[in-house]
PDB file of C-alpha atoms in Angstrom:
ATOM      1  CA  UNK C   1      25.308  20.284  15.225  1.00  0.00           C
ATOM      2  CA  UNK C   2      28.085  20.241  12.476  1.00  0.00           C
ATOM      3  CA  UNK C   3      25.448  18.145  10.361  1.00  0.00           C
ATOM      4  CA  UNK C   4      22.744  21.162  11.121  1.00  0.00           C
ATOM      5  CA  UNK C   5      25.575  23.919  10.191  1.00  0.00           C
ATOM      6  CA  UNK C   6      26.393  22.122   6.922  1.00  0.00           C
ATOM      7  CA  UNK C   7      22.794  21.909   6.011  1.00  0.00           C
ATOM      8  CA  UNK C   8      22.398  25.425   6.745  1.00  0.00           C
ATOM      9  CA  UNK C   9      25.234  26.318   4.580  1.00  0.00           C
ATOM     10  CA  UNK C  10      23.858  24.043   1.687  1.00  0.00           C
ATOM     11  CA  UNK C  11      20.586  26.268   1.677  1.00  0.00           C
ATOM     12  CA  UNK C  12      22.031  29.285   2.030  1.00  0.00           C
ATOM     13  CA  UNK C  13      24.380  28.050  -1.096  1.00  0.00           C
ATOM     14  CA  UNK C  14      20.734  28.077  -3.446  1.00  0.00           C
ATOM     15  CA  UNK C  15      17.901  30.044  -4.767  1.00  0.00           C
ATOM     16  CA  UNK C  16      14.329  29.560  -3.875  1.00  0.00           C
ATOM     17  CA  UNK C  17      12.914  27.530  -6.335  1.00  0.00           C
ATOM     18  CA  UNK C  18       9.505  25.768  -6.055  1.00  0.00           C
ATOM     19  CA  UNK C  19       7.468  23.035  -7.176  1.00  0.00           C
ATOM     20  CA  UNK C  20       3.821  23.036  -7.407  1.00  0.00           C
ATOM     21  CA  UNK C  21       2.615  20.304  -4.582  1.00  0.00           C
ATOM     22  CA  UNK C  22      -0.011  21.731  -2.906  1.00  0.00           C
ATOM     23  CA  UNK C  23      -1.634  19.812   0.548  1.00  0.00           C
ATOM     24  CA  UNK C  24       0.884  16.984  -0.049  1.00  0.00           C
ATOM     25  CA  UNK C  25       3.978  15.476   1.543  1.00  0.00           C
ATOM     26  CA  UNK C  26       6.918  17.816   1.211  1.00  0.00           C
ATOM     27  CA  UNK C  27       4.826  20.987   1.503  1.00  0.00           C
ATOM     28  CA  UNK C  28       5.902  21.213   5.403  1.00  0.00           C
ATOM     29  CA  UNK C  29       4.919  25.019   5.287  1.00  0.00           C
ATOM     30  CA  UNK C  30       1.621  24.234   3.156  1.00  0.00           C
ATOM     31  CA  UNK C  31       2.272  27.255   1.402  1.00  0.00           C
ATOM     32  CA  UNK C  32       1.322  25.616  -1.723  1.00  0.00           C
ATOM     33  CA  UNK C  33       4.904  24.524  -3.168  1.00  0.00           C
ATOM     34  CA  UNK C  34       7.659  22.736  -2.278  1.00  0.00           C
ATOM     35  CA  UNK C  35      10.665  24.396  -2.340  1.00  0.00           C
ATOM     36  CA  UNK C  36      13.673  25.137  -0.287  1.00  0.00           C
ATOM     37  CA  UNK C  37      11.629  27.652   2.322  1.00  0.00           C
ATOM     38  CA  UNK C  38      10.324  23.868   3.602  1.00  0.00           C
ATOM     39  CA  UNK C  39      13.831  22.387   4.227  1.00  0.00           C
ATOM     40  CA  UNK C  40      14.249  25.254   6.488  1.00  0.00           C
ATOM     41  CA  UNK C  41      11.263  25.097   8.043  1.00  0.00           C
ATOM     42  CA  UNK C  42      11.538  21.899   9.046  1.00  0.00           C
ATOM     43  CA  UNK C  43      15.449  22.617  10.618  1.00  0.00           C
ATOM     44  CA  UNK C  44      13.848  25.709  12.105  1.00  0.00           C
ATOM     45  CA  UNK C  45      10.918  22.726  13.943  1.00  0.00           C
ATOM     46  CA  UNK C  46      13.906  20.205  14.487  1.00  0.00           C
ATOM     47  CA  UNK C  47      16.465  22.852  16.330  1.00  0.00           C
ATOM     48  CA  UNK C  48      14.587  25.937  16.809  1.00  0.00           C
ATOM     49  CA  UNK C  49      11.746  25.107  18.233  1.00  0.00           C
ATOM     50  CA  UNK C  50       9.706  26.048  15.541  1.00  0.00           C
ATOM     51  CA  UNK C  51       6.142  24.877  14.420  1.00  0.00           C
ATOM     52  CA  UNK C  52       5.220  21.259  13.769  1.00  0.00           C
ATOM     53  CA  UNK C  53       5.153  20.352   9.642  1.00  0.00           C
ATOM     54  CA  UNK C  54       1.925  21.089   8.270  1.00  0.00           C
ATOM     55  CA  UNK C  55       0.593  20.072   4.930  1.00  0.00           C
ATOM     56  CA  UNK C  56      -2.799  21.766   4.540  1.00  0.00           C
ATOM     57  CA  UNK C  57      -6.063  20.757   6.009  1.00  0.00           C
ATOM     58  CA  UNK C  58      -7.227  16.989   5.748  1.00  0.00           C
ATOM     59  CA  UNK C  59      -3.583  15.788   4.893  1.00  0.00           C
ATOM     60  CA  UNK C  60      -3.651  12.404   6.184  1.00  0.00           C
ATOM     61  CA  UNK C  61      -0.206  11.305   6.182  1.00  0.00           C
ATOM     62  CA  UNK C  62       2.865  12.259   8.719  1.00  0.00           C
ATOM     63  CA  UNK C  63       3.547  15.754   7.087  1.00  0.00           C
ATOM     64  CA  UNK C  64       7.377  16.004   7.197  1.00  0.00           C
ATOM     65  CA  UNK C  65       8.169  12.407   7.159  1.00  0.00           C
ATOM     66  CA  UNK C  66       9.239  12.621   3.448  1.00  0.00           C
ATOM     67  CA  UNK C  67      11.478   9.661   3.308  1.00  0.00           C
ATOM     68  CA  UNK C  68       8.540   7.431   4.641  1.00  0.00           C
ATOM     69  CA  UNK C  69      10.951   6.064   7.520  1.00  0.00           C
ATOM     70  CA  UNK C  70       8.025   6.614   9.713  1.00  0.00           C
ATOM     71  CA  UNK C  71       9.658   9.847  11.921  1.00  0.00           C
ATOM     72  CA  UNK C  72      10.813  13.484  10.765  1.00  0.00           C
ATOM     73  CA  UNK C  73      14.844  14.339  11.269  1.00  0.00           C
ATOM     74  CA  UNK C  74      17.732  15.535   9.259  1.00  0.00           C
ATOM     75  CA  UNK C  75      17.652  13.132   6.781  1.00  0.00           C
ATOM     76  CA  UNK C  76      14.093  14.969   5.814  1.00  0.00           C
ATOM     77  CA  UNK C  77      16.004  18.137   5.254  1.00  0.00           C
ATOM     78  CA  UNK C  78      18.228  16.090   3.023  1.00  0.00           C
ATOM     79  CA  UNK C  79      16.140  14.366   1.119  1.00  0.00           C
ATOM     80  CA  UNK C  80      14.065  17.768   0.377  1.00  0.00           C
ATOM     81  CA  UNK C  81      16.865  18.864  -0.795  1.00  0.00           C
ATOM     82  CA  UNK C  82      18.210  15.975  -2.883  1.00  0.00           C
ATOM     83  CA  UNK C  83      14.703  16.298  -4.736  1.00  0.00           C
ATOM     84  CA  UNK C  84      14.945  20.254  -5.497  1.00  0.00           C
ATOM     85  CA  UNK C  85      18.128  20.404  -7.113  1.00  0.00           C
ATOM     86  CA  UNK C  86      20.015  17.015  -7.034  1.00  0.00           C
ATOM     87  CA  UNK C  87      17.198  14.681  -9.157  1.00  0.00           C
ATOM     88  CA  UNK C  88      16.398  12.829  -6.226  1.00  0.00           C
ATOM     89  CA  UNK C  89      13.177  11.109  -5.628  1.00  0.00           C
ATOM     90  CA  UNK C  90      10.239  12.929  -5.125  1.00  0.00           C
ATOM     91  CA  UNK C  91       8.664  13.355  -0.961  1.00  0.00           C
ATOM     92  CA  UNK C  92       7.078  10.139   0.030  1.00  0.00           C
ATOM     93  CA  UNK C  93       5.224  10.335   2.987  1.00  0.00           C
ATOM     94  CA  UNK C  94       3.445   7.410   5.308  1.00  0.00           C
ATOM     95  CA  UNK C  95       0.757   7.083   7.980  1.00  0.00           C
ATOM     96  CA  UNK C  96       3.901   5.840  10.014  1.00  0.00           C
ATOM     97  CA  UNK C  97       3.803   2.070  10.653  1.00  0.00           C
ATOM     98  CA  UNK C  98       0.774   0.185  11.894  1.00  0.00           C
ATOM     99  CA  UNK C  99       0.513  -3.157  13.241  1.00  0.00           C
ATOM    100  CA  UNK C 100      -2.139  -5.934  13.465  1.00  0.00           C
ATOM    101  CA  UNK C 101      -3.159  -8.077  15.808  1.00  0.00           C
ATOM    102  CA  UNK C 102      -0.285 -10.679  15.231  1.00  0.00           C
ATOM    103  CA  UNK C 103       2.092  -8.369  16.168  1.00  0.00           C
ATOM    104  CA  UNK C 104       3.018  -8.306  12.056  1.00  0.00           C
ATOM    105  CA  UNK C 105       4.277  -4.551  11.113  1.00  0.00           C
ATOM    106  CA  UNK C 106       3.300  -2.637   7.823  1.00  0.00           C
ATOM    107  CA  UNK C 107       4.230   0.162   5.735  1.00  0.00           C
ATOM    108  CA  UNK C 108       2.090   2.655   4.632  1.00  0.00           C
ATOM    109  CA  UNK C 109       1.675   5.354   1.895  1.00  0.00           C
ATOM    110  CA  UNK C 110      -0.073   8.344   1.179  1.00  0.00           C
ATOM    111  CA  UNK C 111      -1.359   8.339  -1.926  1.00  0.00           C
ATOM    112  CA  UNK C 112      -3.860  11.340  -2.810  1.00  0.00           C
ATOM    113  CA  UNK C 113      -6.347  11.806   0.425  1.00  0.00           C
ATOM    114  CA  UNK C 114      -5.833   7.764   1.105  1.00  0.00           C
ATOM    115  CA  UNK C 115      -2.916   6.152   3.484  1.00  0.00           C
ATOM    116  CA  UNK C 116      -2.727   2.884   2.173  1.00  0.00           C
ATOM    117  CA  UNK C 117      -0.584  -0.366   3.552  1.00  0.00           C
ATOM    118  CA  UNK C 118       2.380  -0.465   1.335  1.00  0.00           C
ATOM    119  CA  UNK C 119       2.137  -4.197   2.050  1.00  0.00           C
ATOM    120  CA  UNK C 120      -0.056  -7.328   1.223  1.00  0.00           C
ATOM    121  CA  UNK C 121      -1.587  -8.173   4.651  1.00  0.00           C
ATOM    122  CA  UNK C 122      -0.392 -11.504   6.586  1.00  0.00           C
ATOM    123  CA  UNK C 123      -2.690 -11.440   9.681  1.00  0.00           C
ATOM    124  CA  UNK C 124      -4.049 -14.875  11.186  1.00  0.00           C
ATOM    125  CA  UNK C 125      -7.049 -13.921  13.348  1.00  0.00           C
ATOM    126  CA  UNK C 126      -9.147 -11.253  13.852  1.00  0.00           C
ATOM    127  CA  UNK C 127      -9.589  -7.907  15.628  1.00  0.00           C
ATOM    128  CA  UNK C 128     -11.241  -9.550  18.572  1.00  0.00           C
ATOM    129  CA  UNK C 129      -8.309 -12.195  18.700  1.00  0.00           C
ATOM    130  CA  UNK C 130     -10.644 -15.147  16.846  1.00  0.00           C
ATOM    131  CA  UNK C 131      -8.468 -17.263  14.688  1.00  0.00           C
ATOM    132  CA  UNK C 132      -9.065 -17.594  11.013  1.00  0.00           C
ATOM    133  CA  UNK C 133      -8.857 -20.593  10.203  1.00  0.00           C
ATOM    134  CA  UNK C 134      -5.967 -21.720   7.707  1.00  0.00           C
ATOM    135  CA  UNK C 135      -7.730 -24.332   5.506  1.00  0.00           C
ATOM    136  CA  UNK C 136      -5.128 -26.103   3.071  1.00  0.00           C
ATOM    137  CA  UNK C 137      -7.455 -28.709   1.430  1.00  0.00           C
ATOM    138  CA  UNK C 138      -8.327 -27.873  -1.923  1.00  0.00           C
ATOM    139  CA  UNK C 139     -11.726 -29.963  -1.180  1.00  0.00           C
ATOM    140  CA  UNK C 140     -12.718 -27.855   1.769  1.00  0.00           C
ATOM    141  CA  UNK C 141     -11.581 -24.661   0.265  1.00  0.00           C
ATOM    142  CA  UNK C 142     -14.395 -25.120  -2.155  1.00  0.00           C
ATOM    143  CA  UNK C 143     -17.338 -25.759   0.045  1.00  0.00           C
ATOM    144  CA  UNK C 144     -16.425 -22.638   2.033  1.00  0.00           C
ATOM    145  CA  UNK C 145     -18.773 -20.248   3.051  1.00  0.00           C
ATOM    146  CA  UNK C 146     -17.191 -18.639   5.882  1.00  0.00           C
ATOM    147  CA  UNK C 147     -13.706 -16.844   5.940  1.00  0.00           C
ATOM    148  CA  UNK C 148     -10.526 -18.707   5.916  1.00  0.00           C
ATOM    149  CA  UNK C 149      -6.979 -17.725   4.330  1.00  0.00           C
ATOM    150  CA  UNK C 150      -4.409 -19.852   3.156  1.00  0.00           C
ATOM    151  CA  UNK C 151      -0.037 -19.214   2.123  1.00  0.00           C
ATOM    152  CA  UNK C 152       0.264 -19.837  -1.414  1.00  0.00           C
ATOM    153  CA  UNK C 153       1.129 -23.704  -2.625  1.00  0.00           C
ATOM    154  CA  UNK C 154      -0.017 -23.716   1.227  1.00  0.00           C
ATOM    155  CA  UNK C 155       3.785 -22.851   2.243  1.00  0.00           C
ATOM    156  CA  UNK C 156       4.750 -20.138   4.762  1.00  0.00           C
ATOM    157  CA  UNK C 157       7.898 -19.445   2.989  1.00  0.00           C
ATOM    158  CA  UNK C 158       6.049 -17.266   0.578  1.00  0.00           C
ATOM    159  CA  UNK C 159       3.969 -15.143   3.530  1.00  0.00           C
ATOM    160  CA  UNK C 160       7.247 -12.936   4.505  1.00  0.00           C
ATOM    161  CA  UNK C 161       6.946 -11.038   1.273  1.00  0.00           C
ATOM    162  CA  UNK C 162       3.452 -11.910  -0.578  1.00  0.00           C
ATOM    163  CA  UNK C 163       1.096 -11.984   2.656  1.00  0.00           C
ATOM    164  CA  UNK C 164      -1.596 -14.560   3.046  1.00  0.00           C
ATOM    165  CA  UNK C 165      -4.338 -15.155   0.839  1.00  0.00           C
ATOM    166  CA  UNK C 166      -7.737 -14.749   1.958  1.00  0.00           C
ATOM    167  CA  UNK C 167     -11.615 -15.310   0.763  1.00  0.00           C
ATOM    168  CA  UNK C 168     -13.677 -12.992   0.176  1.00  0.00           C
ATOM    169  CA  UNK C 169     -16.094 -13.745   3.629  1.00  0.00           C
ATOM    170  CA  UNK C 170     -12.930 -13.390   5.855  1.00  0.00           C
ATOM    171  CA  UNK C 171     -12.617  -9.965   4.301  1.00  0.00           C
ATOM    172  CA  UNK C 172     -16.061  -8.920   5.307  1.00  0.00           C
ATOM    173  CA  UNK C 173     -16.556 -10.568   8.581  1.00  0.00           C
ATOM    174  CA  UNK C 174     -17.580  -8.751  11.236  1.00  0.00           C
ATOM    175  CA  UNK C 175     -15.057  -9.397  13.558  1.00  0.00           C
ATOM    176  CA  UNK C 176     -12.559  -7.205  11.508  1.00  0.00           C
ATOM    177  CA  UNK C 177      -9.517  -8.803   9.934  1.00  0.00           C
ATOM    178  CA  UNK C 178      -7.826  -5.128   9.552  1.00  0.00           C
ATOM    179  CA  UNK C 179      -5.829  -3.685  12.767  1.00  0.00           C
ATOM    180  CA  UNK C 180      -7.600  -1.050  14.304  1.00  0.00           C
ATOM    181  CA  UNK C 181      -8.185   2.142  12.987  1.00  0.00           C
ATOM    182  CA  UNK C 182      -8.069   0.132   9.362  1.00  0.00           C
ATOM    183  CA  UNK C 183     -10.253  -1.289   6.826  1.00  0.00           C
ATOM    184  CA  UNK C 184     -10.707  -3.325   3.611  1.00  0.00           C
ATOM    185  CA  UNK C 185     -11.004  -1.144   0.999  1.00  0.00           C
ATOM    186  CA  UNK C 186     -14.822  -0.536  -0.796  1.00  0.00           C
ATOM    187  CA  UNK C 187     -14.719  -1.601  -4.644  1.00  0.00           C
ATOM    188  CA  UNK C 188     -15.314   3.160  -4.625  1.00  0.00           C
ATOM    189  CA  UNK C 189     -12.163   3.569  -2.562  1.00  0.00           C
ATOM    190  CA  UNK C 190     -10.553   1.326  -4.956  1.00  0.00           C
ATOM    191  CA  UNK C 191     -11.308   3.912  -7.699  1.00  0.00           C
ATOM    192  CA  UNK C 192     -10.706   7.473  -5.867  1.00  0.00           C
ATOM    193  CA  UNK C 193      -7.097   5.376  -6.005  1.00  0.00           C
ATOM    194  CA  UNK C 194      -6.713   4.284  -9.208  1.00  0.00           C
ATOM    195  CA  UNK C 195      -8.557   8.162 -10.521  1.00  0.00           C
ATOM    196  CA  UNK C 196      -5.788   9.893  -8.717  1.00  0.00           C
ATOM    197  CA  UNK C 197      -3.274   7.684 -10.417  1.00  0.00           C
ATOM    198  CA  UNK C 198      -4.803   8.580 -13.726  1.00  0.00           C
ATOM    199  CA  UNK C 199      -7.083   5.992 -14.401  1.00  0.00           C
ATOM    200  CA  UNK C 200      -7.552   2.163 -15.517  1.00  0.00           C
ATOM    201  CA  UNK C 201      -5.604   2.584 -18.153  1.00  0.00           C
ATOM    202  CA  UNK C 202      -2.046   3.808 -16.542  1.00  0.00           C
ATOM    203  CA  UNK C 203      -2.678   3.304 -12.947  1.00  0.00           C
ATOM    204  CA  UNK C 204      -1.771  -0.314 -12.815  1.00  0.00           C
ATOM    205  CA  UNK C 205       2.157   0.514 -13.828  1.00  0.00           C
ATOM    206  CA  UNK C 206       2.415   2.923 -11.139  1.00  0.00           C
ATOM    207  CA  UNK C 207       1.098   0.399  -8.238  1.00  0.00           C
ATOM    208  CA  UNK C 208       3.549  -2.057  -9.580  1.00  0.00           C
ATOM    209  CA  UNK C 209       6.737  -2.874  -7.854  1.00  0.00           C
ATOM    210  CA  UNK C 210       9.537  -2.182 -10.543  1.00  0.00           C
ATOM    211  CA  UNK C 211      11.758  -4.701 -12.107  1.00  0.00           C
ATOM    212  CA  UNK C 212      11.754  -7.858 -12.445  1.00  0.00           C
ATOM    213  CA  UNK C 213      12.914  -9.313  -9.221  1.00  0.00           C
ATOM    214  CA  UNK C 214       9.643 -10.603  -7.864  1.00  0.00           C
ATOM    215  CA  UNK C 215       7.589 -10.157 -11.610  1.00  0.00           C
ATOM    216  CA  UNK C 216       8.115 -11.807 -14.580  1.00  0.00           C
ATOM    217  CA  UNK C 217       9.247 -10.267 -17.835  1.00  0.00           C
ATOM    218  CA  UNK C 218       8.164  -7.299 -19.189  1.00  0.00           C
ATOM    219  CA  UNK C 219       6.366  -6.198 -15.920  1.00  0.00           C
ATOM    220  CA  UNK C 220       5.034  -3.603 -18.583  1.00  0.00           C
ATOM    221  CA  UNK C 221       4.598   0.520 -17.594  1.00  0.00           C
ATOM    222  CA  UNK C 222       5.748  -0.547 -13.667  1.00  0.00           C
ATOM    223  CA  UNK C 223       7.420   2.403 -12.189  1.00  0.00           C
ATOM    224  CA  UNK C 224       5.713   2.193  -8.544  1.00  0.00           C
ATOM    225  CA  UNK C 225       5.765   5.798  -8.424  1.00  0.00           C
ATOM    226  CA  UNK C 226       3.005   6.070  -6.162  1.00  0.00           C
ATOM    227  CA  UNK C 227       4.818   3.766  -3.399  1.00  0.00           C
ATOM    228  CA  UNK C 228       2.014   1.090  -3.443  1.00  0.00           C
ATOM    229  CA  UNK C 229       4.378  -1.417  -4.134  1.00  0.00           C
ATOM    230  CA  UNK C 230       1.971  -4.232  -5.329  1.00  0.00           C
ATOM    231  CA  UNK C 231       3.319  -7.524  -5.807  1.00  0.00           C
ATOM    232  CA  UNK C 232       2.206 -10.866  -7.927  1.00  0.00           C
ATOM    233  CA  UNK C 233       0.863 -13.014  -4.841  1.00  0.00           C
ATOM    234  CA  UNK C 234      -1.080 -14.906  -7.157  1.00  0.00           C
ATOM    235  CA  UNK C 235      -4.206 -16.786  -6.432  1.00  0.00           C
ATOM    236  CA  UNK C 236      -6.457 -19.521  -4.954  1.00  0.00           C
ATOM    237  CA  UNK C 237      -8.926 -20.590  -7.533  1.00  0.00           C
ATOM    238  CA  UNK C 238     -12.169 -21.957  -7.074  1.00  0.00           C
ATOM    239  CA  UNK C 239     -11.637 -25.359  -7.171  1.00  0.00           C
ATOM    240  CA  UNK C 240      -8.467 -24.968  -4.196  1.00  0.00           C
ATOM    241  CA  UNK C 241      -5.369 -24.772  -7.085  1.00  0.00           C
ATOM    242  CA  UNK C 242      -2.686 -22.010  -6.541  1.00  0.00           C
ATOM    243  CA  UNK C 243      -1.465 -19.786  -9.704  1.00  0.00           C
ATOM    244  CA  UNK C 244      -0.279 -16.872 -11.183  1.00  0.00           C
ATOM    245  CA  UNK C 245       2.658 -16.004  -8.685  1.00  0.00           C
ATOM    246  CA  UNK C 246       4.506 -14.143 -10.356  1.00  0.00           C
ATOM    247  CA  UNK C 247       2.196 -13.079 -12.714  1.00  0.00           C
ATOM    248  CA  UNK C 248      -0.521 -11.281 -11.426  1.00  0.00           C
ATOM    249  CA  UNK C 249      -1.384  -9.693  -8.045  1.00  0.00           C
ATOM    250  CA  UNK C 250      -5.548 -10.240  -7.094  1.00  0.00           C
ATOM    251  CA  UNK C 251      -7.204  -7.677  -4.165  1.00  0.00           C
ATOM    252  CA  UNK C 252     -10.053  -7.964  -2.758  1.00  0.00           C
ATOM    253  CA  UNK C 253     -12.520  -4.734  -2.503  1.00  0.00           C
ATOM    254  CA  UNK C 254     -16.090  -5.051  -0.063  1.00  0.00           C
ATOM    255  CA  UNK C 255     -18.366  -4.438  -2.434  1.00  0.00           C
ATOM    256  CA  UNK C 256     -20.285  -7.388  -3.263  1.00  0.00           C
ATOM    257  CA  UNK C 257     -21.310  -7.952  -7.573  1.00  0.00           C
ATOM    258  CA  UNK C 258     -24.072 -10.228  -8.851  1.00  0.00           C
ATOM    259  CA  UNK C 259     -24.394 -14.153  -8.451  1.00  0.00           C
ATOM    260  CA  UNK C 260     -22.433 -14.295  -4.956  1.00  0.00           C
ATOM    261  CA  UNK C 261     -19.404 -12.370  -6.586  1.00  0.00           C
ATOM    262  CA  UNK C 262     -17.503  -9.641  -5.178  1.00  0.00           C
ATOM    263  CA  UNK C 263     -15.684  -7.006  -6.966  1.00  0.00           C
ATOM    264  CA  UNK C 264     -11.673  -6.830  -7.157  1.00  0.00           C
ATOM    265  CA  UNK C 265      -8.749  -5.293  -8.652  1.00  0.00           C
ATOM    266  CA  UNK C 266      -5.829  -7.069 -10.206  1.00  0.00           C
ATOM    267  CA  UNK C 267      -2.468  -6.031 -11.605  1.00  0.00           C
ATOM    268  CA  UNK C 268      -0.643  -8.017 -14.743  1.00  0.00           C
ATOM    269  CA  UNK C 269       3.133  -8.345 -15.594  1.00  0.00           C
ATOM    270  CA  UNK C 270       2.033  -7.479 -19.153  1.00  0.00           C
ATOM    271  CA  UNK C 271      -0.361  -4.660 -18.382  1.00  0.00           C
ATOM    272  CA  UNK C 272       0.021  -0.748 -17.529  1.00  0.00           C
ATOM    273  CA  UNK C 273      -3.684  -0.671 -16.264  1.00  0.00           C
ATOM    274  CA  UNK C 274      -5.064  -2.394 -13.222  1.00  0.00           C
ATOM    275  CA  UNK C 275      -7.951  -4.668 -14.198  1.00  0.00           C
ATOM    276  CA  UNK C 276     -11.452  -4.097 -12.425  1.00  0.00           C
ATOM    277  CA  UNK C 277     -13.389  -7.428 -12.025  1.00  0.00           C
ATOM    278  CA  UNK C 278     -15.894  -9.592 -10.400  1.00  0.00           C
ATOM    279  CA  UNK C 279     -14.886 -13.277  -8.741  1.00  0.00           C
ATOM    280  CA  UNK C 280     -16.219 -15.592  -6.732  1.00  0.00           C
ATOM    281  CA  UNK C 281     -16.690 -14.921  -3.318  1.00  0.00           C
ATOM    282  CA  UNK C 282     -14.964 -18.303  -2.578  1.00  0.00           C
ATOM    283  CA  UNK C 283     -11.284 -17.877  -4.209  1.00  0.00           C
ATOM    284  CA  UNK C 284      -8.297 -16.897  -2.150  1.00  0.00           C
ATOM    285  CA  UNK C 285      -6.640 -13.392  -2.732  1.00  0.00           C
ATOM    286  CA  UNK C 286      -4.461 -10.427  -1.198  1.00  0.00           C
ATOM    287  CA  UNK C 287      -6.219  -7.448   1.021  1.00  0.00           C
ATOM    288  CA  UNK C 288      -4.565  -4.086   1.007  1.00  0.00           C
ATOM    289  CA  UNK C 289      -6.201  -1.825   3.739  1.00  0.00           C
ATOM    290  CA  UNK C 290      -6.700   1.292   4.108  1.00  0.00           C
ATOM    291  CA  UNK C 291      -6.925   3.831   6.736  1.00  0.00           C
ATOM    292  CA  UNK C 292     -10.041   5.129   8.333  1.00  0.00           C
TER     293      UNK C 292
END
């Protein structure tokens, strides 16, 4: 309670001041702002009784949850009020957690109308608990026409933070390698994405994980300010090699492109833009999915 009563005292301390955020996390009251009237109104849900968040029709995320730590408390009031007049970080907001088949946990983010996993996906079978099959020969990779996925250098030390790499036919099967409720993005819902993050040419910087911790040097334009978080898993080429972690970061869309190609996006250490492109159906990448 003396946590509620200082809070209390903090917004009774400030002026109403808003920020134009219409429908989107943060906007608890969806009166078409974000300002300190939604730090209230989510004390006045917490302790009061009140109404539940909500952030405007067809808001897909948790509305409320605007630290993304997948449930709405006092740290929300907080951190609504760190970002209005403290420079904090802006509201992100999540679909919560979800969880595939494997029992292996993701983040999500709500980015425009989209939740997306925040994470490459690690999953080893599918929907209807059929194993996909982990094929580490660079011989047999090649011939493959069915799905398989592989760890990259074939070592499960790297799944923990880059996820599994997976052909294109296990991302298409119909047994469903995305948990329930989830798909595998369409090469179309690839681009209402990247148009809400301002298109090819910038979007690629703000999907990036910042720093240089996991990318190599310049990691050019990556801010990750949309909470994607994408990472340089790397690939599986053609012929079975492993390359590019590090370096780039390869995702698989649906869509299938001429001459047994599918379409997919990548992201480059050296590049603000994320690069749209067609590959063979055969070579060994990262799936993001995103919610129904």
């Amino acid at each position: 309670m003396r946590q509620v009563l200082t809070v209390l005292s903090t917004i009774l301390a400030v002026a109403i001041s808003a920020t134009s955020f219409a429908a989107s996390c943060g906007d608890v009251n969806n009166s078409g702002n974000i300002n300190i009237l939604d730090a209230t109104y989510l004390i006045t849900y917490l302790y009061k009784s009140g109404p539940a968040p909500n952030c405007g029709a067809g808001y897909v995320g948790i509305c409320g949850d605007v630290n993304n730590s997948g449930s709405v408390n006092l740290l929300d009031v907080t951190y609504l009020i760190s970002y209005l007049y403290k420079s904090g970080p802006a509201p992100v907001c999540g679909c919560g957690t979800v969880t595939d088949i494997n029992g292996n946990v993701y983040k999500t983010i709500v980015i425009g109308s989209q939740c997306w996993m925040a994470e490459n996906l690690k999953v080893t079978n599918y929907r209807n608990g059929d194993a996909i099959p982990n094929v580490t020969s660079d011989y047999i990779w090649f011939e493959l026409t069915t799905g398989a996925y592989c760890n990259y250098n074939n070592n499960v030390g790297n799944v923990a933070l880059y996820g599994r790499l997976y052909n294109w036919h296990a991302a298409v099967d119909a047994r469903n390698i995305a948990p329930t409720g989830w798909h595998v993005p369409s090469d179309a819902e690839w681009q209402i994405l990247v148009n809400y993050l301002g298109g090819d040419a910038v979007a690629g910087g703000k999907m990036k994980e910042a720093g240089t911790t996991h990318w190599l040097t310049p990691n050019t334009g990556a801010t990750n300010e949309s909470g994607f978080t994408g990472l340089p898993a790397g690939r599986r080429d053609l012929d079975g090699y492993f390359l590019n972690l590090g370096g780039i970061g390869y995702f698989w869309s649906t869509t299938v492109a001429p001459a047994n190609h599918a379409w997919f996006r990548n992201l480059h250490y050296y590049l603000e833009s994320v690069t749209h492109g067609d590959y063979a159906q055969v070579g060994g990448f990262s799936i993001r999915c995103v919610k129904d």
